[in-house]
Short mmCIF file of C-alpha atoms in Angstrom, two decimals:
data_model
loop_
_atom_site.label_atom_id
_atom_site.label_comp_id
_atom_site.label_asym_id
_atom_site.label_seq_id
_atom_site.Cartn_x
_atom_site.Cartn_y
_atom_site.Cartn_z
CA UNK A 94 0.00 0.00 0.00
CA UNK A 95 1.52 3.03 -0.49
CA UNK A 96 1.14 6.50 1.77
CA UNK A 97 -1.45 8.21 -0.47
CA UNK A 98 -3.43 5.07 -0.02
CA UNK A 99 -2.54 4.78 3.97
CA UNK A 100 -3.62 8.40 3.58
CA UNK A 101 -7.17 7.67 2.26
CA UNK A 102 -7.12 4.86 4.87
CA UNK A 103 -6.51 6.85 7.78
CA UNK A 104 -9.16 9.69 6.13
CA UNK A 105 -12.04 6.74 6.51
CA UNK A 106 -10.50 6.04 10.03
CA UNK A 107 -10.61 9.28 11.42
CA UNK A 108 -13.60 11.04 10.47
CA UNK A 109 -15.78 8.87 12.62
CA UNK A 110 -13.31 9.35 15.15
CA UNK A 111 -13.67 13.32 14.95
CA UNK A 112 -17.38 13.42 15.22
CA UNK A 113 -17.24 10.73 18.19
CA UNK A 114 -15.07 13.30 19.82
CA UNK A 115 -17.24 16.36 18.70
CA UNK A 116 -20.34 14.90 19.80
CA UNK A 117 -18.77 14.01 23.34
CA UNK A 118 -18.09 17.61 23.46
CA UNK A 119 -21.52 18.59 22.07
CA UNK A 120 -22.88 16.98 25.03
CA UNK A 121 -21.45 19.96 27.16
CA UNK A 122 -21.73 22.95 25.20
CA UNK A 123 -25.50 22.01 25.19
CA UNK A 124 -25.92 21.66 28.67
CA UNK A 125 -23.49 24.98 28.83
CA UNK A 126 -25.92 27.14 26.57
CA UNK A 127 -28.98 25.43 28.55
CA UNK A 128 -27.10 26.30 31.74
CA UNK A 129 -26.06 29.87 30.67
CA UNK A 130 -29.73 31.18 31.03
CA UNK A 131 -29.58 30.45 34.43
CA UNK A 132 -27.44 33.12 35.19
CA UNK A 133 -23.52 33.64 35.86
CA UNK A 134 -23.50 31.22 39.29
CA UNK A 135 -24.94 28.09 37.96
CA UNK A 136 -22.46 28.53 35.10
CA UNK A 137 -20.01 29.01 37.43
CA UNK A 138 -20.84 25.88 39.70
CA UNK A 139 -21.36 23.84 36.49
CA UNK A 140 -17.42 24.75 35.67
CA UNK A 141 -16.17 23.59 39.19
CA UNK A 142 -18.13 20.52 38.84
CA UNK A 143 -17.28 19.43 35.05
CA UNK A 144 -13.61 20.35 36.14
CA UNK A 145 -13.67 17.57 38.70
CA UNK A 146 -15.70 15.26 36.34
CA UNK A 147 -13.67 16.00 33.59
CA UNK A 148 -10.58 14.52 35.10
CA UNK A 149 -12.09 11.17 35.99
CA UNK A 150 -13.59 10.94 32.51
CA UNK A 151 -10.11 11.69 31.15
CA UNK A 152 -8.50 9.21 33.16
CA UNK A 153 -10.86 6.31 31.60
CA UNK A 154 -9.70 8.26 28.28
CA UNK A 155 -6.19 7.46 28.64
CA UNK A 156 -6.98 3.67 29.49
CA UNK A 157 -9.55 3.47 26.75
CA UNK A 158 -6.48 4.89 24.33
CA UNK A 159 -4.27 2.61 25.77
CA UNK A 160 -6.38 -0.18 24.66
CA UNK A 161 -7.37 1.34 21.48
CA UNK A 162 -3.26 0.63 20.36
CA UNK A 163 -3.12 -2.51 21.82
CA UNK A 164 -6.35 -4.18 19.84
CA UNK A 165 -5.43 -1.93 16.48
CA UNK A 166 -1.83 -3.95 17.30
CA UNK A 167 -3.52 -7.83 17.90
CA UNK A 168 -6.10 -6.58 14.50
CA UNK A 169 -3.15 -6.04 12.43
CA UNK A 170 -1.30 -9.32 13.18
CA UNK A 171 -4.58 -11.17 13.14
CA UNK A 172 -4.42 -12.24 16.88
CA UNK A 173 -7.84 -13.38 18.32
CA UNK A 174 -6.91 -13.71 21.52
CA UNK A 175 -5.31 -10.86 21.86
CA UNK A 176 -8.05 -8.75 20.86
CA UNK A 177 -10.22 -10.53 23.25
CA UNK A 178 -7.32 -10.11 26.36
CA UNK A 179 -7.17 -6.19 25.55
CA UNK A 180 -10.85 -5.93 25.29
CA UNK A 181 -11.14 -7.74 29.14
CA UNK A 182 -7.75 -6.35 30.52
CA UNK A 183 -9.23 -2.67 29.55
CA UNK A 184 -12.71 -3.12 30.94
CA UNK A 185 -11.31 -4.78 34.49
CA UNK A 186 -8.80 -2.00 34.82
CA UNK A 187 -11.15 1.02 33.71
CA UNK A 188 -14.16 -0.28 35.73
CA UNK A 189 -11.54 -0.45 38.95
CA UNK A 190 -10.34 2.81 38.45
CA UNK A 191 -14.30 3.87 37.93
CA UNK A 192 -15.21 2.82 41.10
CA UNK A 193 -12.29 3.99 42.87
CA UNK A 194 -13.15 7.99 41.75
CA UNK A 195 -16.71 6.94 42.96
CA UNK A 196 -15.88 6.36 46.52
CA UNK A 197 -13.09 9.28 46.25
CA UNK A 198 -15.56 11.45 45.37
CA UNK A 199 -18.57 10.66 47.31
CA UNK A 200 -16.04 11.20 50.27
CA UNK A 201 -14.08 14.04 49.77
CA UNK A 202 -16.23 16.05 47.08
CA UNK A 203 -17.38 18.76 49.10
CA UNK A 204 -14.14 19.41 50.68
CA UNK A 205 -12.39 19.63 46.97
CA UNK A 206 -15.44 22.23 46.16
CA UNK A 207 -14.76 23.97 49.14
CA UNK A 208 -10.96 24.27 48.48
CA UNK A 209 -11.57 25.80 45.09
CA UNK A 210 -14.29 28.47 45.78
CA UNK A 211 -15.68 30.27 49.04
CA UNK A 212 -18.87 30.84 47.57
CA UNK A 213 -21.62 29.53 49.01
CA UNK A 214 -24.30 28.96 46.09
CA UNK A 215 -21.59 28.32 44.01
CA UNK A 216 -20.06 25.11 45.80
CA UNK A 217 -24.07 23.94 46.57
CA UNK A 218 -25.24 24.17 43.15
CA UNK A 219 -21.91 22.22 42.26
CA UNK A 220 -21.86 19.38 45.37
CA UNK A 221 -25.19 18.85 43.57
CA UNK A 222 -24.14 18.69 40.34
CA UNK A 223 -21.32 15.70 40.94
CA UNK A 224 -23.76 13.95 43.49
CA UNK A 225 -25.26 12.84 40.12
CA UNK A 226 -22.77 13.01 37.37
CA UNK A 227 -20.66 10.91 39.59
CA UNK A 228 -22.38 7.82 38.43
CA UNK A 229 -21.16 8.54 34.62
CA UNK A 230 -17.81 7.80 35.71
CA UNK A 231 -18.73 3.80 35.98
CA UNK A 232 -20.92 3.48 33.06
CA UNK A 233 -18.50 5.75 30.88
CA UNK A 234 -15.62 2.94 31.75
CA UNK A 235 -17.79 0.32 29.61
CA UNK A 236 -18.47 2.89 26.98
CA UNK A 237 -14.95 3.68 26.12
CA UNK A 238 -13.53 0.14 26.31
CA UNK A 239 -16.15 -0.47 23.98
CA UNK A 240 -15.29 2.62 21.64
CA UNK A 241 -11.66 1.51 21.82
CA UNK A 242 -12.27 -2.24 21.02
CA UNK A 243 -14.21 -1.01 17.93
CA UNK A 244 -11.88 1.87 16.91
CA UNK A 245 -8.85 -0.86 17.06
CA UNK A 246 -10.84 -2.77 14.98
CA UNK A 247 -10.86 0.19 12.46
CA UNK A 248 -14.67 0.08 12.76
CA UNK A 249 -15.05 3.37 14.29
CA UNK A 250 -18.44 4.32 12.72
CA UNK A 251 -20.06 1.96 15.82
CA UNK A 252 -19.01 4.42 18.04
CA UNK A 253 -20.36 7.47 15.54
CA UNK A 254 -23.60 5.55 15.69
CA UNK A 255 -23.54 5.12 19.50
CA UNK A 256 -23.04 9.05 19.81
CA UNK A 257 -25.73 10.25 17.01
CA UNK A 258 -28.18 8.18 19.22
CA UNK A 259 -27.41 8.93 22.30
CA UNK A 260 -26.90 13.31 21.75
CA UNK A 261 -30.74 14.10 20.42
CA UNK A 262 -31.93 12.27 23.88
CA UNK A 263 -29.58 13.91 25.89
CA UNK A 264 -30.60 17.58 24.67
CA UNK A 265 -34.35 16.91 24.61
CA UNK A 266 -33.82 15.79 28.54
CA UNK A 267 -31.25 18.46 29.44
CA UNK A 268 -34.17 21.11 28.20
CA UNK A 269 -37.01 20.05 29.80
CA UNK A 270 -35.52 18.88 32.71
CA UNK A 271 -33.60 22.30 33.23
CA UNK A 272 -36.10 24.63 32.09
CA UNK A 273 -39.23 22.22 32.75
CA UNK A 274 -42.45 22.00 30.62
CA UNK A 275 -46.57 23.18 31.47
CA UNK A 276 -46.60 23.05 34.84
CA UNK A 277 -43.22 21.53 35.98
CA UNK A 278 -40.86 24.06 36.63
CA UNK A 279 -37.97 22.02 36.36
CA UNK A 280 -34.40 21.10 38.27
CA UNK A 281 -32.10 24.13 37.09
CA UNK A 282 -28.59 22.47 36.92
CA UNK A 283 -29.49 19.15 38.32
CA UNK A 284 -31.73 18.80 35.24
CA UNK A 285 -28.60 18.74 33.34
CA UNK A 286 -26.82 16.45 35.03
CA UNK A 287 -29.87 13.73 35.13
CA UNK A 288 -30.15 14.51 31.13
CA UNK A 289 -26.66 13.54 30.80
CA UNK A 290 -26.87 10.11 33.05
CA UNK A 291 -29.84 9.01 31.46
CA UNK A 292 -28.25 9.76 27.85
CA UNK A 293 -24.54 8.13 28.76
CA UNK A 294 -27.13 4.97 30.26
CA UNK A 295 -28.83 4.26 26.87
CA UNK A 296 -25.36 4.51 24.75
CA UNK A 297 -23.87 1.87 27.15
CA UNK A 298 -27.11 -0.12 26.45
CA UNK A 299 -26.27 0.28 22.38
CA UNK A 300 -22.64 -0.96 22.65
CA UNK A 301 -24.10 -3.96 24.46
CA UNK A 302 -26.43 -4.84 22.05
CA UNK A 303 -24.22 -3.59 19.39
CA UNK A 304 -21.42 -6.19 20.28
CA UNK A 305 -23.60 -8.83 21.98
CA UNK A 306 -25.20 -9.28 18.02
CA UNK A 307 -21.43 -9.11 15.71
CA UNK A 308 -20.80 -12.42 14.94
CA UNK A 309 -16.74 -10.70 14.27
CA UNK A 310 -16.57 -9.47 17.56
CA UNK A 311 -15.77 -12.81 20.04
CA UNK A 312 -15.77 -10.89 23.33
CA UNK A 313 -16.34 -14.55 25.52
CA UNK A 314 -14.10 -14.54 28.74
CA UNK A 315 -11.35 -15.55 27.92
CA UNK A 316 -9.38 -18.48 29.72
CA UNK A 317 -8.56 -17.83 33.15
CA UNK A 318 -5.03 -19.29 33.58
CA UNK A 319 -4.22 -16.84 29.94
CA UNK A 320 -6.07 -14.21 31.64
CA UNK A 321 -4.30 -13.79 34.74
CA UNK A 322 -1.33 -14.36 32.96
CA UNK A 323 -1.62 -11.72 30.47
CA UNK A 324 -3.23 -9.15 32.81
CA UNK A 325 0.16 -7.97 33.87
CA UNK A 326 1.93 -7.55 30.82
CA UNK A 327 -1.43 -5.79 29.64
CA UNK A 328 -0.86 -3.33 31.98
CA UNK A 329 2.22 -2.76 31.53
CA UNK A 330 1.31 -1.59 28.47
CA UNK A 331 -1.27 0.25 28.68
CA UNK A 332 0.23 2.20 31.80
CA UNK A 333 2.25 4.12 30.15
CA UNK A 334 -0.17 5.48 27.39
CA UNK A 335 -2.74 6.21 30.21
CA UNK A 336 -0.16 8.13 31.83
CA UNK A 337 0.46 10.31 29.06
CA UNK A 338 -3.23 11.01 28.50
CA UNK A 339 -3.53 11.79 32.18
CA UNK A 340 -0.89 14.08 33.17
CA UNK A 341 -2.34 15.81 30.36
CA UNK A 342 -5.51 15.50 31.57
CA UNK A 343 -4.76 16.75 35.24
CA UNK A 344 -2.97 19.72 33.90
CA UNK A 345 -5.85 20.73 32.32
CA UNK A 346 -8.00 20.23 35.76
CA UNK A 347 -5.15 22.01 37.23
CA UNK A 348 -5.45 24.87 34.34
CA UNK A 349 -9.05 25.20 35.36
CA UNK A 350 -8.89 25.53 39.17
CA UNK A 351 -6.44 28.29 38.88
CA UNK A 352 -8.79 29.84 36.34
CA UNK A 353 -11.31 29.84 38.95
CA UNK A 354 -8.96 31.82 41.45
CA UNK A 355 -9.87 34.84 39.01
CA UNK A 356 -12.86 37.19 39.12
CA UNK A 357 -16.26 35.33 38.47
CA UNK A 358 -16.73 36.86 34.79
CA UNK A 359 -13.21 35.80 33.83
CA UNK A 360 -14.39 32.37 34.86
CA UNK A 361 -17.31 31.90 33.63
CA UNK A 362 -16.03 33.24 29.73
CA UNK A 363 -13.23 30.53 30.19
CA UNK A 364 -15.76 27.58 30.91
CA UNK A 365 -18.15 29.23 27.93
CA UNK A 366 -15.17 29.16 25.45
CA UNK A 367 -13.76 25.16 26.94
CA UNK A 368 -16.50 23.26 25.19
CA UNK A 369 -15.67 25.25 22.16
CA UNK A 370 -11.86 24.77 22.27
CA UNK A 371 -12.33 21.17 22.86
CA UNK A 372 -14.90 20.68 20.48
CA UNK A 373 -12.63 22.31 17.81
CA UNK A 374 -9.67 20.82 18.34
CA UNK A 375 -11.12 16.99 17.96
CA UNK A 376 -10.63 17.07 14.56
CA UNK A 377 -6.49 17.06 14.43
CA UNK A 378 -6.87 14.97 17.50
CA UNK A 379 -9.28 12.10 15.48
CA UNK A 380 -6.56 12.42 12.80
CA UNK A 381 -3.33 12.10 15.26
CA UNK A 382 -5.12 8.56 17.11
CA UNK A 383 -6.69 7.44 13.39
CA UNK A 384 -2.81 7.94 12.47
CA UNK A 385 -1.78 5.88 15.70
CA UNK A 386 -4.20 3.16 14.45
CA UNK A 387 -2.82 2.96 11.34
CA UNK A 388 0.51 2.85 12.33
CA UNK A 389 0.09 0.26 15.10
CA UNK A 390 -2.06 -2.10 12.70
CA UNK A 391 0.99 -1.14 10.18
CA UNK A 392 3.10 -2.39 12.83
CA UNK A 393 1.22 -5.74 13.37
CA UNK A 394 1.76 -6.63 9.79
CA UNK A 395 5.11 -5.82 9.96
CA UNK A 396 4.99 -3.08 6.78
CA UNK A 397 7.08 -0.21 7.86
CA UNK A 398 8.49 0.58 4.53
CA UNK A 399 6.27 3.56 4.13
CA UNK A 400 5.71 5.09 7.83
CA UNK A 401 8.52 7.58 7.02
CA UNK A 402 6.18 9.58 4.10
CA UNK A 403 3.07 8.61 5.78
CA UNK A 404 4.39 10.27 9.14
CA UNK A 405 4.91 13.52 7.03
CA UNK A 406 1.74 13.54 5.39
CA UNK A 407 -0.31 12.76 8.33
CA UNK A 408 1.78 15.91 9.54
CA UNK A 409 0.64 17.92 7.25
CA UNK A 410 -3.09 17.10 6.99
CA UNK A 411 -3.66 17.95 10.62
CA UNK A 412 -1.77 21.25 10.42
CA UNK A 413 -4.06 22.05 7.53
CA UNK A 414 -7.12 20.82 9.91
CA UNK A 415 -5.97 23.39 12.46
CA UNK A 416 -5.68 26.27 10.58
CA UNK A 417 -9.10 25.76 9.18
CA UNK A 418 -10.31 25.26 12.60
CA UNK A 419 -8.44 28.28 13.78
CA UNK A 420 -10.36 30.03 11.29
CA UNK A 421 -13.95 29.11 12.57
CA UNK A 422 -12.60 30.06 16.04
CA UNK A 423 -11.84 33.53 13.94
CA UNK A 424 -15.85 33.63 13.01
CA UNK A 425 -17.19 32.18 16.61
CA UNK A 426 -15.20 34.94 18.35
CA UNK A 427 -17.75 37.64 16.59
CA UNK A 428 -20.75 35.85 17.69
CA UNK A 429 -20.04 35.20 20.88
CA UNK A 430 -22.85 37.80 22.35
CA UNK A 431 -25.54 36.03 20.07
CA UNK A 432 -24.78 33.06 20.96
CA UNK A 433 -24.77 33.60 24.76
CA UNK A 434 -27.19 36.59 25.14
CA UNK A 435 -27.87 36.65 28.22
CA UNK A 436 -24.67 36.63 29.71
CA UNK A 437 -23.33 39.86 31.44
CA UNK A 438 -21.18 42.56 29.55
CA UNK A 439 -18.35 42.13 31.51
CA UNK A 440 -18.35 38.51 30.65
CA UNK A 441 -18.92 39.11 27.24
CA UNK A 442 -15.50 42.13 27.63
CA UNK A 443 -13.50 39.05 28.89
CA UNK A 444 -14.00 36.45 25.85
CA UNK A 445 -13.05 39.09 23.93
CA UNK A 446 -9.86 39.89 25.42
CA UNK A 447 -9.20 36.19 25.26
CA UNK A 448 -10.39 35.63 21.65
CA UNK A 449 -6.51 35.85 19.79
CA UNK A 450 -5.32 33.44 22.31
CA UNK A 451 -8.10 30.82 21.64
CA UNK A 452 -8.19 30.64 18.06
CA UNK A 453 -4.23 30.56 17.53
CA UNK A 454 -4.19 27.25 20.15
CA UNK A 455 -5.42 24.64 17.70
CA UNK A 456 -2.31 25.36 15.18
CA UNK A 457 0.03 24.92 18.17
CA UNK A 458 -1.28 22.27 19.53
CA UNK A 459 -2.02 20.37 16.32
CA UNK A 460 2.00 19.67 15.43
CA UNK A 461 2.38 18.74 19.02
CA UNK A 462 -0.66 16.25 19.32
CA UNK A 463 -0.03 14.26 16.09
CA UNK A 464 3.52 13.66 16.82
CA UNK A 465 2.67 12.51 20.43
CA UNK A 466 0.50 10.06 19.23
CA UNK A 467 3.24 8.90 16.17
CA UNK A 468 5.48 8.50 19.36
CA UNK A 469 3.03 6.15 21.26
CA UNK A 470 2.21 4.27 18.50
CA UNK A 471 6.48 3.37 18.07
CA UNK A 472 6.07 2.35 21.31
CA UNK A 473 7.55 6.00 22.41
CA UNK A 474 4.53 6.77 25.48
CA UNK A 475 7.70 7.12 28.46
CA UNK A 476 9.70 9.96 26.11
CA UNK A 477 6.38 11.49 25.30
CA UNK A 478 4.96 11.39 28.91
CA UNK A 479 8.72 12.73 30.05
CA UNK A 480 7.89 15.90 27.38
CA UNK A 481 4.48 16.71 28.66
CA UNK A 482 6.05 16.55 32.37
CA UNK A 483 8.50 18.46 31.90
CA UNK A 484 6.68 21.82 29.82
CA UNK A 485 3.62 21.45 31.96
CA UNK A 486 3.87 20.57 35.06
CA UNK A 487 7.39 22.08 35.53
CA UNK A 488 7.52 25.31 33.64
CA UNK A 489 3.87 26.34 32.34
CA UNK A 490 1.71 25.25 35.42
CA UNK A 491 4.12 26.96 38.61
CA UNK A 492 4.27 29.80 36.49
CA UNK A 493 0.49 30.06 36.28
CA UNK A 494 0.02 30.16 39.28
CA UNK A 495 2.63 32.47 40.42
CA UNK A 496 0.87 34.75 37.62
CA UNK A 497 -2.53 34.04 39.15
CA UNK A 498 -2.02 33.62 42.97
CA UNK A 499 0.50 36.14 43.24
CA UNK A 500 0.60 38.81 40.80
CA UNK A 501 -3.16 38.62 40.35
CA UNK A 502 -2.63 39.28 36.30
CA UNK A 503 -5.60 39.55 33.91
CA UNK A 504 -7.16 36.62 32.03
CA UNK A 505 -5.29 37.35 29.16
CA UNK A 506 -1.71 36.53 30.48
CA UNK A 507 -3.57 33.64 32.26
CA UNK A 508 -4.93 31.99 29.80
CA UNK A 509 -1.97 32.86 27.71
CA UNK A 510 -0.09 30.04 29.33
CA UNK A 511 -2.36 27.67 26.91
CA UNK A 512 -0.37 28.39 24.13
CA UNK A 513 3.14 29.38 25.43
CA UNK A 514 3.15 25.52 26.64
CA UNK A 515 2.34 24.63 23.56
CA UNK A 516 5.14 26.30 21.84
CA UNK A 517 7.70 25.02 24.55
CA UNK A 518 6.82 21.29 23.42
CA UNK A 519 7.10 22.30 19.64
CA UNK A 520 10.92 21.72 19.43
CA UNK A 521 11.60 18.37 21.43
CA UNK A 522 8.48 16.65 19.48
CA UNK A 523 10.00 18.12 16.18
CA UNK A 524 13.38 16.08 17.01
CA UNK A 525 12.39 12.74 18.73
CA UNK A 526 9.61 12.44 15.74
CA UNK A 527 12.27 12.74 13.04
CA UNK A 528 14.88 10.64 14.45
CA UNK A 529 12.94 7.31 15.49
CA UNK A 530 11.28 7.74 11.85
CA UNK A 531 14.49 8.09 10.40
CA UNK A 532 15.73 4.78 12.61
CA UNK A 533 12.99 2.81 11.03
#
């Protein structure tokens, strides 16, 4: 096959893969634009809370990713029982770590609310918020096994299908449930938490019935003597991938709860713009794990005589994607007001200060996240996790906070860090990419 055609491959591959992602993070800018008639407080509260949420959810993530190159790896070299030990090793791990964030959080929830804000409605309408979103965490560990096990496959329109099912349900809920209907008067923020549960609970229901009825898709327990034996090296692999995704994943939780150390309309325009950025920046990320795919099924076969071109066209697509993207950021940033108006002016004053800094992320981050995930797939996740330490947690996030805690800058230099740790990561993913593809 050659790279135009691995090209074309990984184009089939990845589209499913983007609107998976951007209907994930459709999910949340609903419930945000429900949520944002309720005023500037239950926004608030409903950024605290998906902070806290959103860092569980990425930790199942970064196992279901691990997984995700593990069965694209046993689909390649046509290993059965491989794909059937990922599938289980993924689900018992996930579902462990699901009910570990459970208990954390039903213990210590209010505390962690009441370390991040003093405000009293704020932290209520929040505590409330996670009593019930909590629960997504365990059903949301099936769900993304499943997505990887069918993504590894290279079926990744299952997943798409799961999604376009499960989003019309979940805004028709979140609606009526926030704003209620004749005489009900509805639940306010809870409404859009139980909208959400209810939703995640019917797509876990498809991917059972989905993979209970495809006569390709063997998922019987496998033999326990291979199982436990396996389990380990399983791990081992899928550690280090999860690690990546989650220190990246904790950064941004860690981005978030110094954002909420600034004034409340500074805070509230960042967690209005987040489902945005994320939403727009799926689309080099479904290309960077379809080219992960590729190259780990690539891999299986043993056909590396074409990963060097491929690698540099898969670069360039996605940097293309971004700029495009960068340039609907360009047109959202003008329609901000419409699109949210009922949102105070001061609010309104702050997204636009930030607006520059938002739409040139995507074409940083693109070169950054499509090389990371060329890395992992060369079996690279340590050197990758080692690059993400080191620019986030040990330059870009201390001097956040010193800028936030401290100096008590604006939201511009804040949120400016976004970028600037994107550009430190630039140069050591430029060199480790080229030399292990030129060592192939």
């Amino acid at each position: 096959m050659n790279p135009r055609a691995y090209i074309r491959h990984n184009f089939a591959l990845a589209w499913p893969l983007a609107f998976n992602a951007l209907l994930v993070q459709s999910m949340l800018m609903i419930d945000t634009l429900f949520v944002a008639s309720l005023g500037e407080v239950p926004i608030a509260a409903m950024g605290i809370a998906t902070t806290i949420i959103a860092f569980v959810l990425g930790l199942e993530i970064a196992i279901g990713n691990g997984v995700q190159l593990l069965v694209g790896r046993a689909f390649g070299s046509g290993n059965k029982a491989g794909l059937i030990i990922a599938y289980w090793s993924g689900l018992l791990i996930s579902v462990s770590t699901a009910l570990g964030c459970i208990a954390i959080l039903t213990v210590s929830s209010e505390s962690l609310i009441a370390f991040i804000t003093d405000d009293i409605d704020i932290a209520q309408l929040a505590e409330q918020y996670i009593s019930i979103t909590k629960y997504i965490v365990l059903i949301t560990a099936y769900t993304q096994v499943c997505t990887a096990f069918c993504n590894g496959r290279g079926n990744s329109k299952v997943s798409l299908k799961g999604f376009i099912f499960e989003l019309p349900i979940n805004a028709l809920l979140s609606y009526f449930l926030i704003n209620g209907f004749n005489t009900y008067e509805g639940l306010g923020l809870e409404g859009a938490a139980w909208g959400s549960l209810i939703a995640v609970s019917l797509r876990a229901v498809f991917f059972y019935v989905v993979l209970g009825t495809d006569e390709k898709a063997d998922l019987s327990f496998p033999k326990k003597t291979l199982f436990l034996r396996e389990i380990g090296p399983q791990f081992s692999e899928i550690y280090p991938i999860a690690a990546n995704f989650l220190l990246l994943s904790v950064g941004s939780t860690a981005y978030q709860l110094l954002f909420a150390q600034l004034d409340l309309y500074a805070f509230v325009a960042i967690t209005l713009i987040f489902p945005w950025l994320r939403a727009g920046t799926q689309f080099p990320n479904a290309w960077a794990q379809a080219s992960a795919i590729s190259i780990s099924q690539l891999l299986g076969h043993k056909e590396t005589g074409n990963l060097k071109l491929f690698s540099r066209h898969s670069t360039q697509v996605a940097m293309f994607l971004a700029v495009i993207i960068a340039g609907l950021f360009s047109v959202l940033s003008q329609y901000m007001a419409f699109i949210y108006p009922d949102i105070e002016q001061e609010t309104q004053i702050a997204l636009m200060i930030i607006a520059p800094l938002y739409i040139i992320l995507p074409i940083i981050r693109a070169y950054n996240t499509v090389a990371g995930n060329i890395l992992r797939a060369l079996g690279k996740s340590n050197l990758v996790l080692k690059v993400h330490f080191i620019t986030q947690w040990v330059i870009a996030l201390p001097v956040c906070a010193l800028l936030v805690l401290y100096f008590e800058v604006s939201i511009f230099w804040a949120f400016a860090l976004l970028p600037i740790e994107e550009l430190l990561k630039t140069i050591p993913f430029y060199r480790y990419k080229k030399a292990f593809i030129l060592d192939l």
